[in-house]
Each structure stands twice: as structure tokens, then as C-alpha cells.
mmCIF file of C-alpha atoms in Angstrom:
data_model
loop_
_atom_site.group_PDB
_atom_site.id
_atom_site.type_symbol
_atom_site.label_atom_id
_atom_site.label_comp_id
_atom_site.label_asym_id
_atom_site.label_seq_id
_atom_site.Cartn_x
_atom_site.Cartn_y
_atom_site.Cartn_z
ATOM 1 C CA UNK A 1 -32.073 -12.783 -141.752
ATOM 2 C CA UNK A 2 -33.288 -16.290 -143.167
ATOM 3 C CA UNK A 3 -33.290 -18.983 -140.867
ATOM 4 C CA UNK A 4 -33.309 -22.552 -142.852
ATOM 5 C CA UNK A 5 -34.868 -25.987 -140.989
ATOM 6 C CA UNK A 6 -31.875 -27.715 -139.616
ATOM 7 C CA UNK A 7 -32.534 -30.736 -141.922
ATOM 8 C CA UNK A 8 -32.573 -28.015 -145.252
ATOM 9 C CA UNK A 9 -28.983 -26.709 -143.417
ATOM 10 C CA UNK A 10 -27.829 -29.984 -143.340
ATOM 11 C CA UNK A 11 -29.232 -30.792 -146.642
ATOM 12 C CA UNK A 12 -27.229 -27.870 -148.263
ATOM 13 C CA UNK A 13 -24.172 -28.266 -146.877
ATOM 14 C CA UNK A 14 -23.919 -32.164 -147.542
ATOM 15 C CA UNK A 15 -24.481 -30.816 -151.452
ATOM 16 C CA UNK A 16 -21.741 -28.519 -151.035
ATOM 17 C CA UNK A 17 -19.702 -30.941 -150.294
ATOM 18 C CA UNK A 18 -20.911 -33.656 -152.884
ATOM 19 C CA UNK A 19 -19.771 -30.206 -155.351
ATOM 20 C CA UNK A 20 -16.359 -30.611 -153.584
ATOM 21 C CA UNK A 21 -15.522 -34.029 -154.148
ATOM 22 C CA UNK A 22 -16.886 -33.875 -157.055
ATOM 23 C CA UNK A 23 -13.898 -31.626 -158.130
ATOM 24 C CA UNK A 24 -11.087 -33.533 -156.512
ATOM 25 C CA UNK A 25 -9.820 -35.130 -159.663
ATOM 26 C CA UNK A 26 -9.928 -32.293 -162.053
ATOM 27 C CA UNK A 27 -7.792 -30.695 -159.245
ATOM 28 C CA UNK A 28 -5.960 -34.521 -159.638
ATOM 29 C CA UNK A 29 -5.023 -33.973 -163.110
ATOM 30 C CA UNK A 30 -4.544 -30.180 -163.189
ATOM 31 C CA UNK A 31 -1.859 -30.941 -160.267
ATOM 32 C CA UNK A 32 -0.950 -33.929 -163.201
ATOM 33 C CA UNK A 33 0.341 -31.951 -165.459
ATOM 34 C CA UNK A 34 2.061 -28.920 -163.392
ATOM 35 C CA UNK A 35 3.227 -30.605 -160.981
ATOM 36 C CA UNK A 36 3.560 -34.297 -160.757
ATOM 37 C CA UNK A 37 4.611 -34.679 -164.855
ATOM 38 C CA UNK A 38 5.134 -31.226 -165.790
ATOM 39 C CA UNK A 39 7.595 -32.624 -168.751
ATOM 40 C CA UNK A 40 4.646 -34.713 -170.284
ATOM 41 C CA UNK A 41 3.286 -34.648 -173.572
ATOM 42 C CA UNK A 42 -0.127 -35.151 -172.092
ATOM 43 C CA UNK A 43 0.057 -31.516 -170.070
ATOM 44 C CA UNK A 44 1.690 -30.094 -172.362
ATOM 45 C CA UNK A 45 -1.978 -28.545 -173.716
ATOM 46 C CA UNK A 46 -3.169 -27.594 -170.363
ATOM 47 C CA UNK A 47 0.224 -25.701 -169.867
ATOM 48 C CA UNK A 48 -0.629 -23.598 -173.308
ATOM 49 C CA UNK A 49 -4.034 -22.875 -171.927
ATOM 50 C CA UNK A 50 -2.731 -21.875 -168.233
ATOM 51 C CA UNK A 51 -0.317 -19.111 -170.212
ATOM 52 C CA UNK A 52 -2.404 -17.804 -172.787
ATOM 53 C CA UNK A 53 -5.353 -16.998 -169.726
ATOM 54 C CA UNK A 54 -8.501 -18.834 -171.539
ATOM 55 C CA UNK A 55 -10.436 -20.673 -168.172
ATOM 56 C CA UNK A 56 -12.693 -22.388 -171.294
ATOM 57 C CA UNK A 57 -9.158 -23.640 -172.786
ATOM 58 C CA UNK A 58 -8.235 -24.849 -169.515
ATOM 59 C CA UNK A 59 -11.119 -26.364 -168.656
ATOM 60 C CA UNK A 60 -11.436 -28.405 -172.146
ATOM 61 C CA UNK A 61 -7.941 -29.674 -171.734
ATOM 62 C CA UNK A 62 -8.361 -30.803 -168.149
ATOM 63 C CA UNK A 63 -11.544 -32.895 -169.179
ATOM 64 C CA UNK A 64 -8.967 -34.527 -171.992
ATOM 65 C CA UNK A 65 -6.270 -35.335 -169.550
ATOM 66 C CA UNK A 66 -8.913 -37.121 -167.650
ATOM 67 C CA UNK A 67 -10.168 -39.347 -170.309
ATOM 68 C CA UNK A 68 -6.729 -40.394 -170.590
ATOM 69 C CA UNK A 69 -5.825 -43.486 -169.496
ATOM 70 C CA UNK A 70 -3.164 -41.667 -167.112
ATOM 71 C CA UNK A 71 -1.699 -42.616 -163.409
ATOM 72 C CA UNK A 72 -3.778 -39.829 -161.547
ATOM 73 C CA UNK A 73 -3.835 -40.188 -157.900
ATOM 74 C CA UNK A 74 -7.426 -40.339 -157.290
ATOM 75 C CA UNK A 75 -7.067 -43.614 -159.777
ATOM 76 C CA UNK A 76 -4.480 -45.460 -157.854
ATOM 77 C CA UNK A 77 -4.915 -48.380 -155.268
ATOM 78 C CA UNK A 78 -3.408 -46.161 -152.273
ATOM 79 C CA UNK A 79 -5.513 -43.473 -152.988
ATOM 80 C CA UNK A 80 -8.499 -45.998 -152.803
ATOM 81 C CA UNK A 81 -7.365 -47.719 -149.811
ATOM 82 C CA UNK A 82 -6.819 -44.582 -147.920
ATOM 83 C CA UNK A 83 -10.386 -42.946 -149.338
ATOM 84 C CA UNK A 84 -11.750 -46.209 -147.707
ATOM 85 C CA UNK A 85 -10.328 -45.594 -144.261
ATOM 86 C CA UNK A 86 -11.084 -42.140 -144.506
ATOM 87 C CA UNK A 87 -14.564 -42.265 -145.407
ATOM 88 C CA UNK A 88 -15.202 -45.391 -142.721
ATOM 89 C CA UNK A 89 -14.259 -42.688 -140.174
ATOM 90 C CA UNK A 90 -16.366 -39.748 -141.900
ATOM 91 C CA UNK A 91 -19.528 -41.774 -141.915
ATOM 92 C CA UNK A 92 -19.627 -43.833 -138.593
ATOM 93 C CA UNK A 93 -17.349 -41.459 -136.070
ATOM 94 C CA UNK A 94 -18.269 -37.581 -137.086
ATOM 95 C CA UNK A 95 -21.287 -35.679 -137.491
ATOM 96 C CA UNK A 96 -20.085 -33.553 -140.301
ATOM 97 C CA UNK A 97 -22.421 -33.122 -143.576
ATOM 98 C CA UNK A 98 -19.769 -31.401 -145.036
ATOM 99 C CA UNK A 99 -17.101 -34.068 -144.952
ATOM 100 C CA UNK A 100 -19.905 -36.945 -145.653
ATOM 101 C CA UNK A 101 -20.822 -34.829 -148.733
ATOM 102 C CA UNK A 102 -16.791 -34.808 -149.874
ATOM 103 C CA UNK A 103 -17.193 -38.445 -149.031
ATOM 104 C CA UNK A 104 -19.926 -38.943 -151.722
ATOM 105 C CA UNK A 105 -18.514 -36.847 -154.093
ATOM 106 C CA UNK A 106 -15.716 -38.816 -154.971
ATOM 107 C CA UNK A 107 -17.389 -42.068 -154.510
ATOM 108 C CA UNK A 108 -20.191 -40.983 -157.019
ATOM 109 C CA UNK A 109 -16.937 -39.338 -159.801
ATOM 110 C CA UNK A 110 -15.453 -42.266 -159.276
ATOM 111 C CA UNK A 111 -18.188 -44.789 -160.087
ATOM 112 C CA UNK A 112 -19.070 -42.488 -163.075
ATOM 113 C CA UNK A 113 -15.823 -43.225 -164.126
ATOM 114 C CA UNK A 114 -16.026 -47.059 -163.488
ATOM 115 C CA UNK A 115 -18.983 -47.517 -165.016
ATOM 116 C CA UNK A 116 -18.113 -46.868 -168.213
ATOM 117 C CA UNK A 117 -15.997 -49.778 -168.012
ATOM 118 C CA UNK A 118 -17.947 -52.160 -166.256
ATOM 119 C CA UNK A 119 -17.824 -54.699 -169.391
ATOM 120 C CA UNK A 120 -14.193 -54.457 -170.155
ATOM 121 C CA UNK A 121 -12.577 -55.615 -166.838
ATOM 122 C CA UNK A 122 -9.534 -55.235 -168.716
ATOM 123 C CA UNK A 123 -9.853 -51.314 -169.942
ATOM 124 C CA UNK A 124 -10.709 -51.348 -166.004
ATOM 125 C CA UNK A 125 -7.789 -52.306 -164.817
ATOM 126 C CA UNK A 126 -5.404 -49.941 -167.011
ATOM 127 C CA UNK A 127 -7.554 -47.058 -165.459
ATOM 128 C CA UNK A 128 -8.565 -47.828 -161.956
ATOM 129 C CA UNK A 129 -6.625 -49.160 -159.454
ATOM 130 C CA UNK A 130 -3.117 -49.109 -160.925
ATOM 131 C CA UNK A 131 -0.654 -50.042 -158.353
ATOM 132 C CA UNK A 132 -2.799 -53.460 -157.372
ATOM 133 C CA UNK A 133 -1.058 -56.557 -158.349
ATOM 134 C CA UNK A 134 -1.744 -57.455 -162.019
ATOM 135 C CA UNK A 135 -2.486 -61.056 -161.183
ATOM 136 C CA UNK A 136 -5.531 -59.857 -159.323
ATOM 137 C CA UNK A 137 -8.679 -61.701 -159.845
ATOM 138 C CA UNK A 138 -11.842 -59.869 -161.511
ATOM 139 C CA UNK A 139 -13.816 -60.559 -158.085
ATOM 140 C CA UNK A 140 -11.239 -58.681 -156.132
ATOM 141 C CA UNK A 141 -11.934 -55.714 -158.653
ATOM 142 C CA UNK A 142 -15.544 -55.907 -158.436
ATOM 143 C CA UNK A 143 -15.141 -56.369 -154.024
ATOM 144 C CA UNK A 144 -13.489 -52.837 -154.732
ATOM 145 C CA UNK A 145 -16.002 -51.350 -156.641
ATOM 146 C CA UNK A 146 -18.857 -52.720 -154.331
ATOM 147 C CA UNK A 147 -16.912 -51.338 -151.499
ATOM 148 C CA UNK A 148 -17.137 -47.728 -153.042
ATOM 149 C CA UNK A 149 -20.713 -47.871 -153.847
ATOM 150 C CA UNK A 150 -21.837 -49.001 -150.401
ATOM 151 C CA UNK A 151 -18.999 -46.345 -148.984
ATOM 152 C CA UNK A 152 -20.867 -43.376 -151.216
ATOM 153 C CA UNK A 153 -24.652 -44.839 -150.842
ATOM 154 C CA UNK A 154 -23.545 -44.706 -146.434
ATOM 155 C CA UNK A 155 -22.062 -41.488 -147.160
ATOM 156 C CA UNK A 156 -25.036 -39.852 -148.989
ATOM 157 C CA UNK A 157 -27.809 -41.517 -146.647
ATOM 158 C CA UNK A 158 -26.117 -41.104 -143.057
#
């Protein structure tokens, strides 16, 4: 039997989860285009792949949907608002790696995501967020992101 140091444990598990979230949106925009849309054109690829059995196929067509400048949950202001709350409670009122590591997960596919679009506020908007009032200013987009990177850094370090 191999015993790990509780911090190594801890360690591993936290990853695990960080793996987790890190999967959330392809699950997002897999759920996209069966369930949510299942009549859009966008899907209509990743449905092709799902019958004919290829996982590479599927796979490929996923990472298209997502580069798409689509209304996927994980994108949206309620999603955002409620990952927020969530991960305020994860951090500060449980001891769980696991759930911490989710936390971060998201936070750090998310900022990927962002970050590509940190110059074009605009192309930032279309993507991230939808849902938020369109005469919001840039500083209330940027509070957001610096809300999610101080949410993921908490997540990752706590």
C-alpha cells in the first residue's frame, strides 16, 4: 500500500479537480449542440461525428463550436455571477481540495479564453458575459475579469 504526505494528497486531488473544471465547457458546448440548440447549424458537425463513432471527430468539432462566438452557458453573465457565489463559498467556508481545484479550473479556462481578447473589449463583449446590459462600461468588464482572477489565484493558493 502507498501512503502519500497529506500535503502530496491534497496536492493531487486539488489537480484533479483543476482537470475537472477544466472540462466544464467542452461538456458546455457538447450539451450546446444536443441539447440546448440541437436544430443549429453550428452542431450540426458534432451531431455527424456523435453517429458515425470517431471520439477524434468529436473532439475536433467540439473545440470548433467553442471558438465560436456562441451563447454557451459557462459564457453568460448568470453563469458568472453564480460561479462567483459559488466559488466565495468553496474557498472561505469548506475544506475541500477537490471543489477548490473545480473552482480553479474554470477560472483559469475562462481567463484563457478572455485573454485572447483582452485588446478588443468589443470582440469581448460578443463572447463573454452575454446577458449583461450592452451599455455597460469597459471598467465594469475589466471589475469582472479581475474578480475571476483573484477568485482562481484564492482558489489555487487556499
Amino acid at each position: 500500500m502507498i501512503t502519500l504526505p497529506p500535503l502530496v494528497a491534497v496536492a493531487l486531488i486539488k489537480l484533479l479537480g483543476v482537470v475537472v473544471g477544466l472540462v466544464v465547457p467542452y461538456v458546455d458546448a457538447a450539451a450546446y449542440a444536443l441539447f440546448l440548440y440541437p436544430q443549429s447549424i453550428e452542431g450540426a458537425a458534432f451531431r455527424e461525428a456523435l453517429k458515425l463513432r470517431k471520439p477524434g471527430l468529436v473532439v475536433r468539432e467540439v473545440l470548433q463550436l467553442l471558438q465560436q462566438p456562441l451563447r454557451f452557458i459557462h459564457r453568460g453573465i448568470l453563469f458568472f455571477a453564480t460561479y462567483a457565489a459559488m466559488s466565495v463559498f468553496v474557498i472561505t467556508s469548506t475544506n475541500a481540495a477537490l471543489g477548490k481545484g473545480v473552482v480553479a479550473g474554470i477560472g483559469i479556462y475562462m481567463l484563457m479564453g478572455m485573454l485572447a481578447y483582452r485588446t478588443n473589449i468589443i470582440e469581448l463583449r460578443k463572447r463573454y458575459f452575454w446577458g449583461l446590459a450592452g451599455s455597460a462600461s469597459n471598467a465594469a468588464y475589466m471589475g469582472l475579469i479581475v474578480t475571476l482572477v483573484v477568485l482562481t489565484v484564492f482558489a489555487l493558493i487556499i
